[in-house]
Amino acid sequence: MKLPGNMQAMMKQAEQMQKKMQEEIALIRVEASAGGGMVTVKMDGKKNVTGVKIDPEVAGDVEMLQDMFLAACGEAVKQVDAQIQQKMGGMLGGMGLPPGLF
């Protein structure tokens, strides 16, 4: 099915924007910690954990270590989501779309 010229141009622009957004998301890097910095997690824009730092003081308490690790990961995910929202808002704001559409 052939789309009208204006629609084709809009679809092409949307594809380019999506590609650019994916490239920008791939560049996101965050670092979050828990327990006053006793556990630190590094995460990329695709929410892959890329690094973990654990203070030796908490290494003996497995339950506390697990809790701190989960808290740090949760905070890192929130930071990635916030950065993605910020990037999407800036990119989509120029298109004149209604707020909250994405």
PDB file of C-alpha atoms in Angstrom:
ATOM      1  CA  MET A   1       0.000   0.000   0.000  1.00  0.00           C
ATOM      2  CA  LYS A   2       1.413   3.340  -1.018  1.00  0.00           C
ATOM      3  CA  LEU A   3       1.048   6.152   1.470  1.00  0.00           C
ATOM      4  CA  PRO A   4       0.484   9.768   0.448  1.00  0.00           C
ATOM      5  CA  GLY A   5       3.727  11.771   0.072  1.00  0.00           C
ATOM      6  CA  ASN A   6       3.290  13.715   3.310  1.00  0.00           C
ATOM      7  CA  MET A   7       2.607  10.531   5.272  1.00  0.00           C
ATOM      8  CA  GLN A   8       5.667   8.821   3.783  1.00  0.00           C
ATOM      9  CA  ALA A   9       7.827  11.772   4.814  1.00  0.00           C
ATOM     10  CA  MET A  10       6.401  11.660   8.336  1.00  0.00           C
ATOM     11  CA  MET A  11       7.055   7.912   8.600  1.00  0.00           C
ATOM     12  CA  LYS A  12      10.629   8.372   7.387  1.00  0.00           C
ATOM     13  CA  GLN A  13      11.153  11.174   9.924  1.00  0.00           C
ATOM     14  CA  ALA A  14       9.723   8.977  12.690  1.00  0.00           C
ATOM     15  CA  GLU A  15      12.090   6.127  11.734  1.00  0.00           C
ATOM     16  CA  GLN A  16      15.065   8.489  11.800  1.00  0.00           C
ATOM     17  CA  MET A  17      14.026   9.822  15.191  1.00  0.00           C
ATOM     18  CA  GLN A  18      13.637   6.297  16.551  1.00  0.00           C
ATOM     19  CA  LYS A  19      17.106   5.357  15.334  1.00  0.00           C
ATOM     20  CA  LYS A  20      18.605   8.494  16.866  1.00  0.00           C
ATOM     21  CA  MET A  21      16.780   7.820  20.149  1.00  0.00           C
ATOM     22  CA  GLN A  22      18.123   4.257  20.273  1.00  0.00           C
ATOM     23  CA  GLU A  23      21.654   5.555  19.673  1.00  0.00           C
ATOM     24  CA  GLU A  24      21.289   8.117  22.470  1.00  0.00           C
ATOM     25  CA  ILE A  25      19.848   5.543  24.882  1.00  0.00           C
ATOM     26  CA  ALA A  26      22.797   3.237  24.176  1.00  0.00           C
ATOM     27  CA  LEU A  27      25.123   6.018  25.384  1.00  0.00           C
ATOM     28  CA  ILE A  28      23.421   6.442  28.782  1.00  0.00           C
ATOM     29  CA  ARG A  29      25.558   5.455  31.763  1.00  0.00           C
ATOM     30  CA  VAL A  30      24.405   5.746  35.384  1.00  0.00           C
ATOM     31  CA  GLU A  31      25.835   4.873  38.769  1.00  0.00           C
ATOM     32  CA  ALA A  32      23.669   4.301  41.831  1.00  0.00           C
ATOM     33  CA  SER A  33      24.542   3.265  45.342  1.00  0.00           C
ATOM     34  CA  ALA A  34      22.887   1.972  48.502  1.00  0.00           C
ATOM     35  CA  GLY A  35      23.897   1.764  52.127  1.00  0.00           C
ATOM     36  CA  GLY A  36      25.722   5.062  52.045  1.00  0.00           C
ATOM     37  CA  GLY A  37      27.895   3.926  49.155  1.00  0.00           C
ATOM     38  CA  MET A  38      28.631   0.453  50.491  1.00  0.00           C
ATOM     39  CA  VAL A  39      27.184  -1.066  47.304  1.00  0.00           C
ATOM     40  CA  THR A  40      27.469   0.725  43.958  1.00  0.00           C
ATOM     41  CA  VAL A  41      25.989  -0.431  40.654  1.00  0.00           C
ATOM     42  CA  LYS A  42      26.798   0.867  37.174  1.00  0.00           C
ATOM     43  CA  MET A  43      24.170   0.463  34.454  1.00  0.00           C
ATOM     44  CA  ASP A  44      23.847   1.335  30.772  1.00  0.00           C
ATOM     45  CA  GLY A  45      20.844   2.737  28.905  1.00  0.00           C
ATOM     46  CA  LYS A  46      19.593  -0.734  28.050  1.00  0.00           C
ATOM     47  CA  LYS A  47      19.480  -1.514  31.773  1.00  0.00           C
ATOM     48  CA  ASN A  48      22.394  -3.922  31.697  1.00  0.00           C
ATOM     49  CA  VAL A  49      24.433  -3.932  34.896  1.00  0.00           C
ATOM     50  CA  THR A  50      27.968  -3.098  33.758  1.00  0.00           C
ATOM     51  CA  GLY A  51      29.709  -2.990  37.114  1.00  0.00           C
ATOM     52  CA  VAL A  52      29.314  -3.631  40.829  1.00  0.00           C
ATOM     53  CA  LYS A  53      31.429  -2.346  43.710  1.00  0.00           C
ATOM     54  CA  ILE A  54      30.951  -3.822  47.193  1.00  0.00           C
ATOM     55  CA  ASP A  55      32.540  -2.492  50.347  1.00  0.00           C
ATOM     56  CA  PRO A  56      34.263  -5.423  52.117  1.00  0.00           C
ATOM     57  CA  GLU A  57      32.482  -4.446  55.375  1.00  0.00           C
ATOM     58  CA  VAL A  58      29.127  -5.712  54.055  1.00  0.00           C
ATOM     59  CA  ALA A  59      30.507  -8.823  52.363  1.00  0.00           C
ATOM     60  CA  GLY A  60      29.980 -10.925  55.509  1.00  0.00           C
ATOM     61  CA  ASP A  61      26.284 -10.102  55.929  1.00  0.00           C
ATOM     62  CA  VAL A  62      24.668 -11.834  52.956  1.00  0.00           C
ATOM     63  CA  GLU A  63      21.096 -10.664  53.600  1.00  0.00           C
ATOM     64  CA  MET A  64      22.122  -7.025  53.994  1.00  0.00           C
ATOM     65  CA  LEU A  65      24.327  -7.278  50.901  1.00  0.00           C
ATOM     66  CA  GLN A  66      21.439  -8.686  48.867  1.00  0.00           C
ATOM     67  CA  ASP A  67      19.122  -5.913  50.034  1.00  0.00           C
ATOM     68  CA  MET A  68      21.673  -3.214  49.216  1.00  0.00           C
ATOM     69  CA  PHE A  69      22.355  -4.706  45.795  1.00  0.00           C
ATOM     70  CA  LEU A  70      18.633  -4.764  44.966  1.00  0.00           C
ATOM     71  CA  ALA A  71      18.224  -1.190  46.204  1.00  0.00           C
ATOM     72  CA  ALA A  72      21.171   0.031  44.127  1.00  0.00           C
ATOM     73  CA  CYS A  73      19.863  -1.748  41.017  1.00  0.00           C
ATOM     74  CA  GLY A  74      16.395  -0.297  41.547  1.00  0.00           C
ATOM     75  CA  GLU A  75      17.825   3.205  41.851  1.00  0.00           C
ATOM     76  CA  ALA A  76      19.936   2.710  38.716  1.00  0.00           C
ATOM     77  CA  VAL A  77      16.845   1.620  36.748  1.00  0.00           C
ATOM     78  CA  LYS A  78      15.004   4.751  37.931  1.00  0.00           C
ATOM     79  CA  GLN A  79      17.913   6.923  36.797  1.00  0.00           C
ATOM     80  CA  VAL A  80      18.011   5.274  33.359  1.00  0.00           C
ATOM     81  CA  ASP A  81      14.227   5.680  32.981  1.00  0.00           C
ATOM     82  CA  ALA A  82      14.461   9.355  33.969  1.00  0.00           C
ATOM     83  CA  GLN A  83      17.182  10.015  31.409  1.00  0.00           C
ATOM     84  CA  ILE A  84      15.236   8.208  28.681  1.00  0.00           C
ATOM     85  CA  GLN A  85      12.107  10.235  29.502  1.00  0.00           C
ATOM     86  CA  GLN A  86      14.132  13.441  29.417  1.00  0.00           C
ATOM     87  CA  LYS A  87      15.635  12.573  26.026  1.00  0.00           C
ATOM     88  CA  MET A  88      12.263  11.533  24.599  1.00  0.00           C
ATOM     89  CA  GLY A  89      10.604  14.676  25.886  1.00  0.00           C
ATOM     90  CA  GLY A  90      13.204  16.866  24.254  1.00  0.00           C
ATOM     91  CA  MET A  91      13.080  15.001  20.966  1.00  0.00           C
ATOM     92  CA  LEU A  92       9.313  14.614  20.731  1.00  0.00           C
ATOM     93  CA  GLY A  93       8.581  18.119  22.010  1.00  0.00           C
ATOM     94  CA  GLY A  94       9.471  19.595  18.631  1.00  0.00           C
ATOM     95  CA  MET A  95       6.912  17.428  16.843  1.00  0.00           C
ATOM     96  CA  GLY A  96       3.879  19.117  18.384  1.00  0.00           C
ATOM     97  CA  LEU A  97       2.467  15.892  19.808  1.00  0.00           C
ATOM     98  CA  PRO A  98       0.141  16.024  22.793  1.00  0.00           C
ATOM     99  CA  PRO A  99       1.855  15.568  26.183  1.00  0.00           C
ATOM    100  CA  GLY A 100       1.802  12.034  27.556  1.00  0.00           C
ATOM    101  CA  LEU A 101       1.359  10.411  24.156  1.00  0.00           C
ATOM    102  CA  PHE A 102       4.561   8.383  24.631  1.00  0.00           C
TER     103      PHE A 102
END
